[in-house]
XYZ file of C-alpha atoms in Angstrom:
651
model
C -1.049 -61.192 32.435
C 0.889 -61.812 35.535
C 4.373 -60.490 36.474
C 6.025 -63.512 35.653
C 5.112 -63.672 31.649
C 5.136 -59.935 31.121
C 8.009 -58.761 28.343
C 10.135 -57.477 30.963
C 10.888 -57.827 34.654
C 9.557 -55.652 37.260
C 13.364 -54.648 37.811
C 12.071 -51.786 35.618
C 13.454 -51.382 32.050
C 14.517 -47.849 32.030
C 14.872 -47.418 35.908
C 16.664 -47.654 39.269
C 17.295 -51.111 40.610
C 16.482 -51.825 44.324
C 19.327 -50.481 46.712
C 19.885 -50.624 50.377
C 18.985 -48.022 53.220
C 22.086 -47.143 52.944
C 22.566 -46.100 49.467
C 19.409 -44.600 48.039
C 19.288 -43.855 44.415
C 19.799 -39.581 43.663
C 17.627 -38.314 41.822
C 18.308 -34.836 41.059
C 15.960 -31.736 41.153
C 12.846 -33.708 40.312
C 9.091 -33.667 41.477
C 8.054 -30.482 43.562
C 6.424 -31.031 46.602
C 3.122 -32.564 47.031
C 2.658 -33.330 43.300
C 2.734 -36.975 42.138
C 3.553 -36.584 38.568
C 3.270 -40.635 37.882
C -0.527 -40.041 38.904
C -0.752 -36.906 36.678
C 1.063 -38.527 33.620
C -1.538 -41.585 34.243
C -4.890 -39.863 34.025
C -3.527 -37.550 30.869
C -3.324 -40.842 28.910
C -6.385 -42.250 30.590
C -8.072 -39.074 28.950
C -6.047 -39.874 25.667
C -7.378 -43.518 26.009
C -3.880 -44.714 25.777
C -2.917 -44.298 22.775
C -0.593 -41.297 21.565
C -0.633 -39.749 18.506
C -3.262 -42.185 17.123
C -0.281 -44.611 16.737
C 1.455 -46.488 19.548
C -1.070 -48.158 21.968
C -0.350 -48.366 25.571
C -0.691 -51.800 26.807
C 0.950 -51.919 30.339
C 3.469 -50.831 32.701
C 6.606 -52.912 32.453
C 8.709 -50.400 34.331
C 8.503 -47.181 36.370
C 11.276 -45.124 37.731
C 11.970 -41.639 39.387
C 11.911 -40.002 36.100
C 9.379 -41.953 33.889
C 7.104 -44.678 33.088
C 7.941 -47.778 30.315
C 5.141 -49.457 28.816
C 4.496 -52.346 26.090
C 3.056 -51.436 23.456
C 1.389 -51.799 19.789
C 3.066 -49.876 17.071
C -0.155 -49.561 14.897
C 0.842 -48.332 11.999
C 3.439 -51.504 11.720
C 0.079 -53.601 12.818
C -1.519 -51.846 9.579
C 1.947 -52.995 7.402
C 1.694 -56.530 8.519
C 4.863 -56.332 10.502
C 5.541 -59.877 12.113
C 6.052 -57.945 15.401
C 4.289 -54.490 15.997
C 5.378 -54.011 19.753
C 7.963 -51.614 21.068
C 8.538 -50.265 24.203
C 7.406 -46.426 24.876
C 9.250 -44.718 27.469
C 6.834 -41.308 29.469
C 8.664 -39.205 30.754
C 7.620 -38.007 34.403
C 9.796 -35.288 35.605
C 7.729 -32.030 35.529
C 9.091 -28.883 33.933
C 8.340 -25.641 33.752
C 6.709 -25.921 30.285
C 7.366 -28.998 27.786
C 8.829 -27.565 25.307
C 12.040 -27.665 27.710
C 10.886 -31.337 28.003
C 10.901 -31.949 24.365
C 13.975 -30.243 23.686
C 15.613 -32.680 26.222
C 14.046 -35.697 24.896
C 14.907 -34.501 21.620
C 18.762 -34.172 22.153
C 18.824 -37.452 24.193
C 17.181 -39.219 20.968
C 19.389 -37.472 18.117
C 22.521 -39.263 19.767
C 21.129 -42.319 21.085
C 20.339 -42.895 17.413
C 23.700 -43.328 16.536
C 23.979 -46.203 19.218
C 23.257 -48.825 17.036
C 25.305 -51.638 18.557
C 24.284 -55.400 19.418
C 24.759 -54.483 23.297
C 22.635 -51.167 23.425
C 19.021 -51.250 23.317
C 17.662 -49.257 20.233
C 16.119 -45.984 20.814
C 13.701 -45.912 17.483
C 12.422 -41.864 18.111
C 10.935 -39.498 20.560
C 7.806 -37.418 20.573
C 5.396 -35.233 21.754
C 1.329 -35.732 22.120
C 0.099 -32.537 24.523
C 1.589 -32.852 27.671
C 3.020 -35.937 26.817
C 6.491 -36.425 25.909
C 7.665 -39.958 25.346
C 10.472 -42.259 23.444
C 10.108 -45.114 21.199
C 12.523 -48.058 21.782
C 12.917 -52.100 21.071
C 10.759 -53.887 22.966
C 13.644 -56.446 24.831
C 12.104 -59.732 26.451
C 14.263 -61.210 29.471
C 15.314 -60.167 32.445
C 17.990 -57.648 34.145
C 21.286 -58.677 34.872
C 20.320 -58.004 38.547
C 17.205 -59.919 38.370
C 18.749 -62.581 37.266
C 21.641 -62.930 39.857
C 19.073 -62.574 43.015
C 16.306 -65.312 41.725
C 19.912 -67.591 41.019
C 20.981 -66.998 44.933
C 24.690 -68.080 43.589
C 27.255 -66.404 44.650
C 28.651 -65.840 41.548
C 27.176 -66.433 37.331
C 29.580 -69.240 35.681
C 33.291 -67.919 35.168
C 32.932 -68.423 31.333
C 29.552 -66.696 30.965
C 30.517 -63.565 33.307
C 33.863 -62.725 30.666
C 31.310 -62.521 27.904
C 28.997 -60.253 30.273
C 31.785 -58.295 31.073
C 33.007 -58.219 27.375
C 30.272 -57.250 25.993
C 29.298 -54.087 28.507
C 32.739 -52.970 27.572
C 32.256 -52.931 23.944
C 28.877 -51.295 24.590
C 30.718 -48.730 26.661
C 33.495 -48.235 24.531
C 31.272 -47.633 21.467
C 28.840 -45.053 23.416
C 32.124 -43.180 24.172
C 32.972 -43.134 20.623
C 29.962 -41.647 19.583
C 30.600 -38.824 22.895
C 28.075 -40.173 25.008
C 28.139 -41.352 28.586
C 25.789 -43.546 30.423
C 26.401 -42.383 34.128
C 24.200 -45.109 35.776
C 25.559 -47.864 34.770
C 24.748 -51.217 37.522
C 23.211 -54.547 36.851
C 20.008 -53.473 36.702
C 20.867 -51.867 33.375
C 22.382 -54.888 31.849
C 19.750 -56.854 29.752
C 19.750 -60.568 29.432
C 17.277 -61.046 26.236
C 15.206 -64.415 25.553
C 17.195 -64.611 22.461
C 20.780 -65.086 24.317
C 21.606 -60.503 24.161
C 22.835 -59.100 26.303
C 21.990 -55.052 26.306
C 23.310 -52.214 28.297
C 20.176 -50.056 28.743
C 18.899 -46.838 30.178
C 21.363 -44.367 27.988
C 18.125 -42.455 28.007
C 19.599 -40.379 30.291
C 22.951 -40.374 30.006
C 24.878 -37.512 30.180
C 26.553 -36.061 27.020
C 30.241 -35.635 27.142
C 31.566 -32.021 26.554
C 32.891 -31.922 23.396
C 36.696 -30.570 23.175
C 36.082 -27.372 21.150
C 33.573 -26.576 23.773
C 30.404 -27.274 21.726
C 27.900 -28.340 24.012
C 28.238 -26.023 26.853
C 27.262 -26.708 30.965
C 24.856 -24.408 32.442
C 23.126 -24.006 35.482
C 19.619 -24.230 34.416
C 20.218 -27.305 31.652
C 17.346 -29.675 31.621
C 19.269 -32.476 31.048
C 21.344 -31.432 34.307
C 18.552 -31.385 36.542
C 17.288 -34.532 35.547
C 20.386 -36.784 36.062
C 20.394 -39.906 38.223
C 22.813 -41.630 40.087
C 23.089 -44.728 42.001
C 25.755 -43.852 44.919
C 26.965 -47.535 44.908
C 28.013 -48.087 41.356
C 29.003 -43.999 40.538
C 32.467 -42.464 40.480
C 33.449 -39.963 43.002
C 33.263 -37.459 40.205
C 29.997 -38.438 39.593
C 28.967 -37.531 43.172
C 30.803 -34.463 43.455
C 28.275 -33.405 39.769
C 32.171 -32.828 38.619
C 32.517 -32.799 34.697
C 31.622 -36.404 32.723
C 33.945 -38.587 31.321
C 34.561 -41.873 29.863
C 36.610 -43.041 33.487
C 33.475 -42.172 35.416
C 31.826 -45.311 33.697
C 34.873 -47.582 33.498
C 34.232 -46.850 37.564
C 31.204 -48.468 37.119
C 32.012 -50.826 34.600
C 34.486 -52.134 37.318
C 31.866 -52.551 40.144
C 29.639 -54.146 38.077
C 32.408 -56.549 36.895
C 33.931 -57.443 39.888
C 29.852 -58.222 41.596
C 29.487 -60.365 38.545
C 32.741 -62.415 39.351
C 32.150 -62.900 42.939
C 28.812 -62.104 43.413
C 29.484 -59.400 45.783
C 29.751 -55.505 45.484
C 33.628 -54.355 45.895
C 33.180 -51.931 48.756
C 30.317 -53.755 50.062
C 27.332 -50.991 48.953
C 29.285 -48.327 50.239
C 29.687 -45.618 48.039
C 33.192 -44.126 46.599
C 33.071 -41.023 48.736
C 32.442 -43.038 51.984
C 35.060 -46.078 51.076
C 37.596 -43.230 50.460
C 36.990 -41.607 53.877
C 37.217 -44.879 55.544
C 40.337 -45.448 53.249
C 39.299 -48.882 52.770
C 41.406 -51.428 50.854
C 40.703 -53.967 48.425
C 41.734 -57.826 49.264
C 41.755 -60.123 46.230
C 38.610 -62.537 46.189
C 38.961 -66.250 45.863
C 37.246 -65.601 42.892
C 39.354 -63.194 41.095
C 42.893 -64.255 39.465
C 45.679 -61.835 39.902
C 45.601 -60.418 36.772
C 41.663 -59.521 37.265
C 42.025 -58.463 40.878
C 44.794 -55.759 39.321
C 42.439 -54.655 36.205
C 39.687 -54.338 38.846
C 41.527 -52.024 41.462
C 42.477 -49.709 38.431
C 39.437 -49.782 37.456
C 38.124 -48.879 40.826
C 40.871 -46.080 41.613
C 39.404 -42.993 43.693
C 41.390 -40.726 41.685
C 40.268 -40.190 37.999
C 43.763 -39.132 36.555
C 44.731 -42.735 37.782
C 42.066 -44.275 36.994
C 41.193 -47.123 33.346
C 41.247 -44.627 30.708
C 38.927 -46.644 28.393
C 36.458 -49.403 28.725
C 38.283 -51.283 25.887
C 41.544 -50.953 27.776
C 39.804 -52.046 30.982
C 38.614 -55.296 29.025
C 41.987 -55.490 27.684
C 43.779 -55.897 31.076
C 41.035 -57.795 32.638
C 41.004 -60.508 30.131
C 45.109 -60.333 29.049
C 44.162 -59.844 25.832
C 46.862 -56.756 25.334
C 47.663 -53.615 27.352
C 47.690 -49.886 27.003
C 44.318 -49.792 25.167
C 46.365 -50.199 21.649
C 44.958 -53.535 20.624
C 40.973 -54.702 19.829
C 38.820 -56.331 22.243
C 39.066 -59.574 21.586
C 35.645 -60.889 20.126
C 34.483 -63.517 22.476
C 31.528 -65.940 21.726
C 29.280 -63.764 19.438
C 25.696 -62.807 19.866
C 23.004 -64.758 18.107
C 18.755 -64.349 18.094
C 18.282 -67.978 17.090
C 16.580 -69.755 19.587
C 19.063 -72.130 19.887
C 21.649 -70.009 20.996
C 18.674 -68.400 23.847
C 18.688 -71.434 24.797
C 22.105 -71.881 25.425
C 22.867 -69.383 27.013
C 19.932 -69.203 29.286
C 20.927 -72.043 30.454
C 24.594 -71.167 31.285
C 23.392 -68.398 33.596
C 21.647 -71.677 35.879
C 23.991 -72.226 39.281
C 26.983 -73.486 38.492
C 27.304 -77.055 40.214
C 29.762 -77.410 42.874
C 32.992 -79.282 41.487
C 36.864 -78.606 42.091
C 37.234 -77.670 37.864
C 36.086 -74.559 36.620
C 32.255 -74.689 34.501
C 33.275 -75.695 31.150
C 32.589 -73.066 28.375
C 28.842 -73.295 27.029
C 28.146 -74.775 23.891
C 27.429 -71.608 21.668
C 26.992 -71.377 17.696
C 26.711 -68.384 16.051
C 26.805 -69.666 12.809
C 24.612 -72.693 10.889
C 27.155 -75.787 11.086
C 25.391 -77.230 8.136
C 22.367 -75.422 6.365
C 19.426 -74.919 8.416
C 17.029 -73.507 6.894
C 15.192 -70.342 8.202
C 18.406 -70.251 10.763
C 19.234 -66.381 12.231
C 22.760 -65.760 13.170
C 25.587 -63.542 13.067
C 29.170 -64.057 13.083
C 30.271 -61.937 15.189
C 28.025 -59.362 17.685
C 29.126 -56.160 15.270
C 28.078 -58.427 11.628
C 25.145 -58.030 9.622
C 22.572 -60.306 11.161
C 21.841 -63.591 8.034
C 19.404 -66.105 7.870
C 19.603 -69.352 5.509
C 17.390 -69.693 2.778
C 16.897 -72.861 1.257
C 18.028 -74.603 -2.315
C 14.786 -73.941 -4.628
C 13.848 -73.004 -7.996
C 11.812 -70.103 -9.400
C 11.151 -68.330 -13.367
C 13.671 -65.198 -13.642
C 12.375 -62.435 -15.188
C 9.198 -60.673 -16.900
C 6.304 -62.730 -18.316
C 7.424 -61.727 -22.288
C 4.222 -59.834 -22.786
C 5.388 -57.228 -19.671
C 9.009 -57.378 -21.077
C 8.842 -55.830 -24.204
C 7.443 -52.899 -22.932
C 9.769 -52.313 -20.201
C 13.360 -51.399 -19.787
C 15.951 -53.552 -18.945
C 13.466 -56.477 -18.671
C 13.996 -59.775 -20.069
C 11.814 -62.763 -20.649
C 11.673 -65.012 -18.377
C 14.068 -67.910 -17.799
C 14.273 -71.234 -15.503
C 16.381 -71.128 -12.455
C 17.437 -73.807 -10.133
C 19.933 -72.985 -7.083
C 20.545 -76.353 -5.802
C 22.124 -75.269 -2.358
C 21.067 -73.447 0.681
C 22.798 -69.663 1.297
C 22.328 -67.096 3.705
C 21.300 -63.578 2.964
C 21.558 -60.711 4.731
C 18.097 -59.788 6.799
C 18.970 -55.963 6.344
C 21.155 -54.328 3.791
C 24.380 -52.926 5.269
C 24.428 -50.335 7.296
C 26.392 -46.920 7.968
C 27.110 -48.118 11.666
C 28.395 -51.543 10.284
C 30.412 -50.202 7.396
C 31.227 -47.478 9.599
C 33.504 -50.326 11.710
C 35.205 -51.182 8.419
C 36.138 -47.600 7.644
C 37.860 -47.360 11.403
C 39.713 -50.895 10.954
C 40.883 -50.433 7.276
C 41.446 -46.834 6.945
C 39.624 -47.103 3.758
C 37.288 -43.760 3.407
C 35.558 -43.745 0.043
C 34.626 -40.260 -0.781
C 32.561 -38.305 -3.239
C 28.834 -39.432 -4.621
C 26.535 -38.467 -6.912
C 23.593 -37.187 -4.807
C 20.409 -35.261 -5.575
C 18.747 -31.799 -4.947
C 16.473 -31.506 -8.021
C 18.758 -33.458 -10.371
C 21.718 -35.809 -10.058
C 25.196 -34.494 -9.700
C 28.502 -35.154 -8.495
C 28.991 -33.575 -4.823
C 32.494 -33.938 -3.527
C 30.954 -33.120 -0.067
C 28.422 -35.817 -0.140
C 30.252 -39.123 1.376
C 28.786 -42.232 2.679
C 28.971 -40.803 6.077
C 26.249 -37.888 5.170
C 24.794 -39.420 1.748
C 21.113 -38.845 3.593
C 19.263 -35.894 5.673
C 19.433 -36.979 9.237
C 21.493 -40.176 8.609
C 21.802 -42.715 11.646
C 23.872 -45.664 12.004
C 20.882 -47.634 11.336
C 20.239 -46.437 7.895
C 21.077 -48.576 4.806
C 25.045 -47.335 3.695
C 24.834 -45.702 0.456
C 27.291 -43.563 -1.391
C 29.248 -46.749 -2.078
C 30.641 -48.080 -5.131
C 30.251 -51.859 -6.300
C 34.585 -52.401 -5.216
C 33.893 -50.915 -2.115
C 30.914 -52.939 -1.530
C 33.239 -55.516 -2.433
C 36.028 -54.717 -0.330
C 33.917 -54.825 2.961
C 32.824 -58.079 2.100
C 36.851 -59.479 1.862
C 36.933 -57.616 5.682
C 34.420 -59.334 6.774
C 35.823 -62.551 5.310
C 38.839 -62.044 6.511
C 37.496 -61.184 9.965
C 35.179 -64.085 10.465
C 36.977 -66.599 8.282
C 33.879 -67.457 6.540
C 33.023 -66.595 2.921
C 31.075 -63.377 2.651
C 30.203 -62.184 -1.176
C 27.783 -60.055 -3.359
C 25.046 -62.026 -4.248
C 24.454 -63.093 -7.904
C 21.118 -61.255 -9.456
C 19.691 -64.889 -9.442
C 20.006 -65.282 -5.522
C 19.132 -61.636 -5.154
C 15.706 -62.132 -7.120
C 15.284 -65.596 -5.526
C 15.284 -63.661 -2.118
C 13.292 -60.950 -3.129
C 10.300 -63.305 -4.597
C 10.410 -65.246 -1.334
C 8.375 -68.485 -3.010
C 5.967 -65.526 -4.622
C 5.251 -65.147 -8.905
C 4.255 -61.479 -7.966
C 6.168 -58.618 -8.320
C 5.718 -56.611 -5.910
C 4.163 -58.103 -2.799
C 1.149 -54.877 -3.206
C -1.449 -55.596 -5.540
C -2.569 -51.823 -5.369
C 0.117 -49.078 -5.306
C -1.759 -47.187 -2.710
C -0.602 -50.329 -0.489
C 3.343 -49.632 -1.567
C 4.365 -47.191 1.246
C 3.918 -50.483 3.695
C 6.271 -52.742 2.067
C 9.082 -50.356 0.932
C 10.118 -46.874 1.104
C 9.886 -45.733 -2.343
C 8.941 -42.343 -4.283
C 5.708 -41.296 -2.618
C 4.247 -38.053 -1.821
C 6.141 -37.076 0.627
C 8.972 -36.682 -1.508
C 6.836 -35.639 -4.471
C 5.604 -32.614 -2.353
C 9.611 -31.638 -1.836
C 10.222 -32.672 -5.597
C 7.890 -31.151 -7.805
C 7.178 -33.376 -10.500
C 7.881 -36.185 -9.812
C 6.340 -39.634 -10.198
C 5.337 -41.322 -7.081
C 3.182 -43.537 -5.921
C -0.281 -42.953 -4.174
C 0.848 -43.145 -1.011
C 3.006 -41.705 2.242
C 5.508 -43.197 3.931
C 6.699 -40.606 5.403
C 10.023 -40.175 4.318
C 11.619 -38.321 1.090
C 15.788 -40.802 1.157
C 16.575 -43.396 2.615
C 14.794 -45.131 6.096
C 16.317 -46.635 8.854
C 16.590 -50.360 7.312
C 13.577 -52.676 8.833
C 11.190 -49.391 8.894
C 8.750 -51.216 6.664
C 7.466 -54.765 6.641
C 9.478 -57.729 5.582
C 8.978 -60.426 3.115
C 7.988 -64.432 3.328
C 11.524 -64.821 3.909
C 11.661 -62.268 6.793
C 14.028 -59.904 4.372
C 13.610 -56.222 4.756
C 13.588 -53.384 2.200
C 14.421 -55.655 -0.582
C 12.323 -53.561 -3.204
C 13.289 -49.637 -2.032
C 15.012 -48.143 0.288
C 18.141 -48.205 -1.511
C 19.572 -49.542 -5.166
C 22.167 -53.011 -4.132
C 24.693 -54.067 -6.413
C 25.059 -57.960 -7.532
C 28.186 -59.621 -8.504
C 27.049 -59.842 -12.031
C 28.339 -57.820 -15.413
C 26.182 -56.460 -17.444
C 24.447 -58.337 -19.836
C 21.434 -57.009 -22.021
C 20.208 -59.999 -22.520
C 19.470 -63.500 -20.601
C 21.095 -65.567 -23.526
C 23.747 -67.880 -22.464
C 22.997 -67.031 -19.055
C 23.322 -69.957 -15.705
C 20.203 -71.228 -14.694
C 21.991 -72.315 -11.457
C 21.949 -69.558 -9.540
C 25.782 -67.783 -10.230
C 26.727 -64.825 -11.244
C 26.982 -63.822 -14.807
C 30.306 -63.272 -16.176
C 29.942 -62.406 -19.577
C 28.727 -59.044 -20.389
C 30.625 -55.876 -19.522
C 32.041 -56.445 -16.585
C 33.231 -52.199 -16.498
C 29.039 -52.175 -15.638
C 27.642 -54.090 -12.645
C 23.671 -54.731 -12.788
C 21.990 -53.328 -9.622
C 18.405 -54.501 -7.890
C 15.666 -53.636 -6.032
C 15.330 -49.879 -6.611
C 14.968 -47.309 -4.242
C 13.200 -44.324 -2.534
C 13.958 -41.922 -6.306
C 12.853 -45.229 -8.636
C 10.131 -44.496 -10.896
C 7.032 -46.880 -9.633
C 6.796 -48.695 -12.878
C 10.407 -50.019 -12.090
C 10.268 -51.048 -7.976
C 9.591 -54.601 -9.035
C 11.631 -57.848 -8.545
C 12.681 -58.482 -11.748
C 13.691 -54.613 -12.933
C 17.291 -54.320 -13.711
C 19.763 -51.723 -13.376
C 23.147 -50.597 -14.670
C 26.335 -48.662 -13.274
C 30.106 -48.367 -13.925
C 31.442 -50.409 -10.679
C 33.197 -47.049 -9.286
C 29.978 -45.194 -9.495
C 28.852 -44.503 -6.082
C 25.061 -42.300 -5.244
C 22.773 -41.523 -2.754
C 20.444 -43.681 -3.447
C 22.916 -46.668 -4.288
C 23.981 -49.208 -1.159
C 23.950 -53.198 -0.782
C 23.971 -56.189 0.874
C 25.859 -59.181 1.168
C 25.646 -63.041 0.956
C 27.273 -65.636 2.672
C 27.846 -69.166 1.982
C 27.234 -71.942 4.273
C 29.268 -74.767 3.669
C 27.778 -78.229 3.277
């Protein structure tokens, strides 16, 4: 495979960017003399055949910096689930320590809050591990090129006006969302902004980042911290803080932020690759660029004030009074053309970053959809870069329920019954998650509280919310604790935010997505084969819970799993059958007499009860099937309980 088809560019993935003589990339306290710990990292996995922990395979290097080593590679256990794509990116680290257990504790703390990162403009971090003397972290495997990259093979002196807001835009939310979570990047440059195939754009390398002190004092400084000695800077794009290893904060990457922004609008770096600390001795002053508007030339020089106490407070006020779109920090980033994975959009958008041609007008604004104009079937999209990602199924028909003979001797099942849903809808790939209903909370205030959760048997915890429903809960886990009217209040939100028509789905639409064109009911024919489809009672919650049923198999977790852990159906749905319970729109009905057979939402049972589908990682094997039913009161909210939405596409 040659450089130029590999997954990423040599402008290394999780690295430093080229930089003149003049402005070397720090690296702090790394390598001792005369060792070469790239060389001795190589020939451990050499010996280990390159594979760690009998899992990920090591294909090749895609990226290789001062402090570690990125390669492609082959998840294999998602290879043994039939996972459409098994490949991730495995980052080895490189800097030697005194023993690795200080190098696992690092790695360890960098992955428990990079987990919470789960936004459209930061690459994933999945996990990190240890195998020996190897310590190493799992990420998304991102195919494109760096921001960097991309501007030196262009030669222009600047990316089109239009497309270089939305770059800017969306590093600020990326920014502003890291800060929220107390985490810093403190190398942020273009060659740690990621242009995907699929029209992203990613801020990466966090990996490193330095956490913020937390007010109470809860993460103390100290000399011999790991994560201190390891920190890198790159002198042209850091704060004067950061060179002067003063304490983080926020401002120190709005610094950044501001460099970065003002190379992308004129294709130039503000103080000409001189570092802070050198442009400040020289007192050098800042003329306004051809390029650059008054208003943006202003934003800019806060941005890029010497003094941190005068300094952008905030990335989203930065945005703010770069774009106009409000002052003070008070007021939203304003969304601008949302991020989409259809190959459309790629398309688009690669295309946009092309030199601009020389005219007297500004380029016009690309052509961008992030939403299905008419329904396309098999379409991905989101609404806005923060939604749940969709994707349109088509109009079809299908037989609803239990073959009688399997009915009678099963709960809540009904015979089967004709169904014809005569137009296309989109469904949600993944059910919702905490980090996306997490954004409704902060916008609407609205906190629901109190669950039903389990430690042997079910009981109400007023403790237990939706933000802790599961043991080590991330962002990217499905949101549970959640009642049926709050599930349907987030769905109004996101109505009213996107002005298109977000709902629960009916029970028919739901099963109709979860059979994907299949008569089965489950797609495993053996229940050994269960724990690679869903994440359901298996043994390794049967060896915490004695007693319980569960099926033959491991999956290695005893809740809820980060949604898309397990392999996705013909539609290319995830975790439709465990994982988590999902309310429909439908009242309860015992019975499938009188229902539609065109696909709505049944109206006439009790409507105090809402039926639920798909089970989850407590159901009983005999019931994680497509056509098992479930009942709750609509306030009821549990642990195991959480949903997703629909949304219609209009004709």
């Amino acid at each position: 495979m040659t450089r130029a088809n590999q997954a990423v560019s040599v402008a290394e993935l999780f690295g430093e960017e080229p930089q003149p003589a003049h402005a070397p990339t720090i690296l702090l306290d790394t390598a001792k003399p005369g060792v070469d710990p790239v060389s001795s990292v190589a020939a451990r996995l050499t010996e280990k055949g390159n594979v760690l922990l009998g899992r990920f395979k090591l294909l090749e290097v895609i990226g290789e910096g001062g402090m570690s080593l990125v390669y492609k590679a082959v998840d294999l256990r998602k290879v043994e689930a039939g996972a459409a794509d098994p490949h991730v990116a495995v980052k080895v680290l490189t800097v030697p320590f005194a023993n690795y257990a200080d190098a696992m504790a690092v790695l360890s703390r960098e992955a428990q809050h990079l987990q919470s990162l789960t936004h459209p403009n930061i690459v994933r971090v999945i996990d990190c591990d240890r195998d020996g003397e190897i310590v190493f972290m799992t990420m998304e495997l991102l195919a494109g090129e760096s921001l960097y990259d991309k501007m030196r093979a262009s030669k222009a002196s600047a990316i089109p006006r239009d497309f270089a807001m939305r770059l800017i835009e969306c590093i600020a939310r990326a920014l502003e969302f890291a800060h929220s979570k107390n985490v810093l990047h403190g190398d942020l440059k273009p060659g740690n902004v990621f242009l995907t195939k699929a029209g992203e754009i990613k801020v990466i390398d966090f990996g490193l980042a330095r956490l913020m002190v937390q007010p109470d004092g809860a993460q103390p400084k100290t000399a011999n911290n790991a994560a201190d000695r390891m920190r890198a800077l790159t002198p042209a794009y850091a704060s004067p803080e950061m060179l002067e290893k003063g304490e983080p904060d926020p401002r120190d990457d709005v610094y950044s932020l501001a460099c970065v922004a003002w190379k992308i609008m004129t294709g130039e770096h503000p103080f000409k690759g001189k570092d802070p600390t050198a442009a400040r001795k020289a007192k050098t002053q800042l003329l306004r660029p051809r390029q650059l508007n008054r208003r943006e030339f202003r934003a800019l020089c806060h941005g890029l004030e010497f003094d941190r106490e005068k300094r952008t407070p905030s990335a989203r006020q930065f945005f703010a009074e770069f774009s106009g779109a409000g002052t003070g920090g008070s007021r939203r980033i304003v969304l601008g053309v949302a991020a989409s994975i259809a190959l459309v959009v790629a398309a688009a958008i690669l295309l946009s970053l092309r030199p601009a041609a020389k005219t007297d007008r500004s380029p016009a604004a690309p052509q961008v959809e992030t939403a299905p104009p008419a329904p396309t079937s098999g379409l991905l999209f989101r609404d806005c870069p923060t939604c749940p990602l969709m994707k349109v199924l088509p109009a079809g028909e299908f037989q609803q329920g239990t073959a009688a003979s399997d009915a009678a001797a099963l709960p809540f099942e009904m015979p089967q019954h004709k169904v014809s849903i005569g137009y296309a809808f989109a469904a949600g790939v993944y059910d919702v998650t905490v980090g996306e209903f997490e954004e409704f909370v902060a916008d609407t205030q609205v906190d629901p509280h109190s669950c039903t959760a389990y430690d042997g048997e079910w009981h109400v915890n007023p403790a237990v919310t939706w933000k802790n429903a599961v043991d080590s809960q991330t962002a990217a886990h499905p949101v549970s604790c959640v009642s049926w009217q709050d599930a349907k209040d987030y769905a109004a939100w996101l109505s009213r935010r996107t002005h298109q028509a977000y709902r629960l789905p009916s029970a028919s639409e739901w099963e109709y997505a979860a059979r994907a064109g299949s008569t089965a009911q489950s797609p495993w024919s053996d229940p050994a084969g269960a724990c690679s489809y869903a994440n359901v009672a298996d043994q390794t919650a049967a060896q915490r819970y004695q007693g319980w049923a569960a099926f033959p198999c491991t999956d290695k977790f005893v809740q809820s799993a980060p949604v898309g852990s397990f392999a996705a159906n013909a539609f290319g749905l995830y975790d439709m059958l465990g994982n988590v319970f999902v309310w429909t729109e439908d009242c309860w009905s015992e019975d499938y007499q009188g229902a539609s057979a065109d696909g709505s939402a049944g109206t006439d049972g009790d409507c105090t009860q809402r039926e639920l589908r798909g089970g989850s990682w407590f159901t009983h094997p005999d019931y994680v099937r497509v056509s098992y039913r479930n009942r709750f009161p609509s306030d009821y909210r549990s642990t195991s309980v959480g949903f997703r939405l629909v949304r219609e596409i209009s004709k």
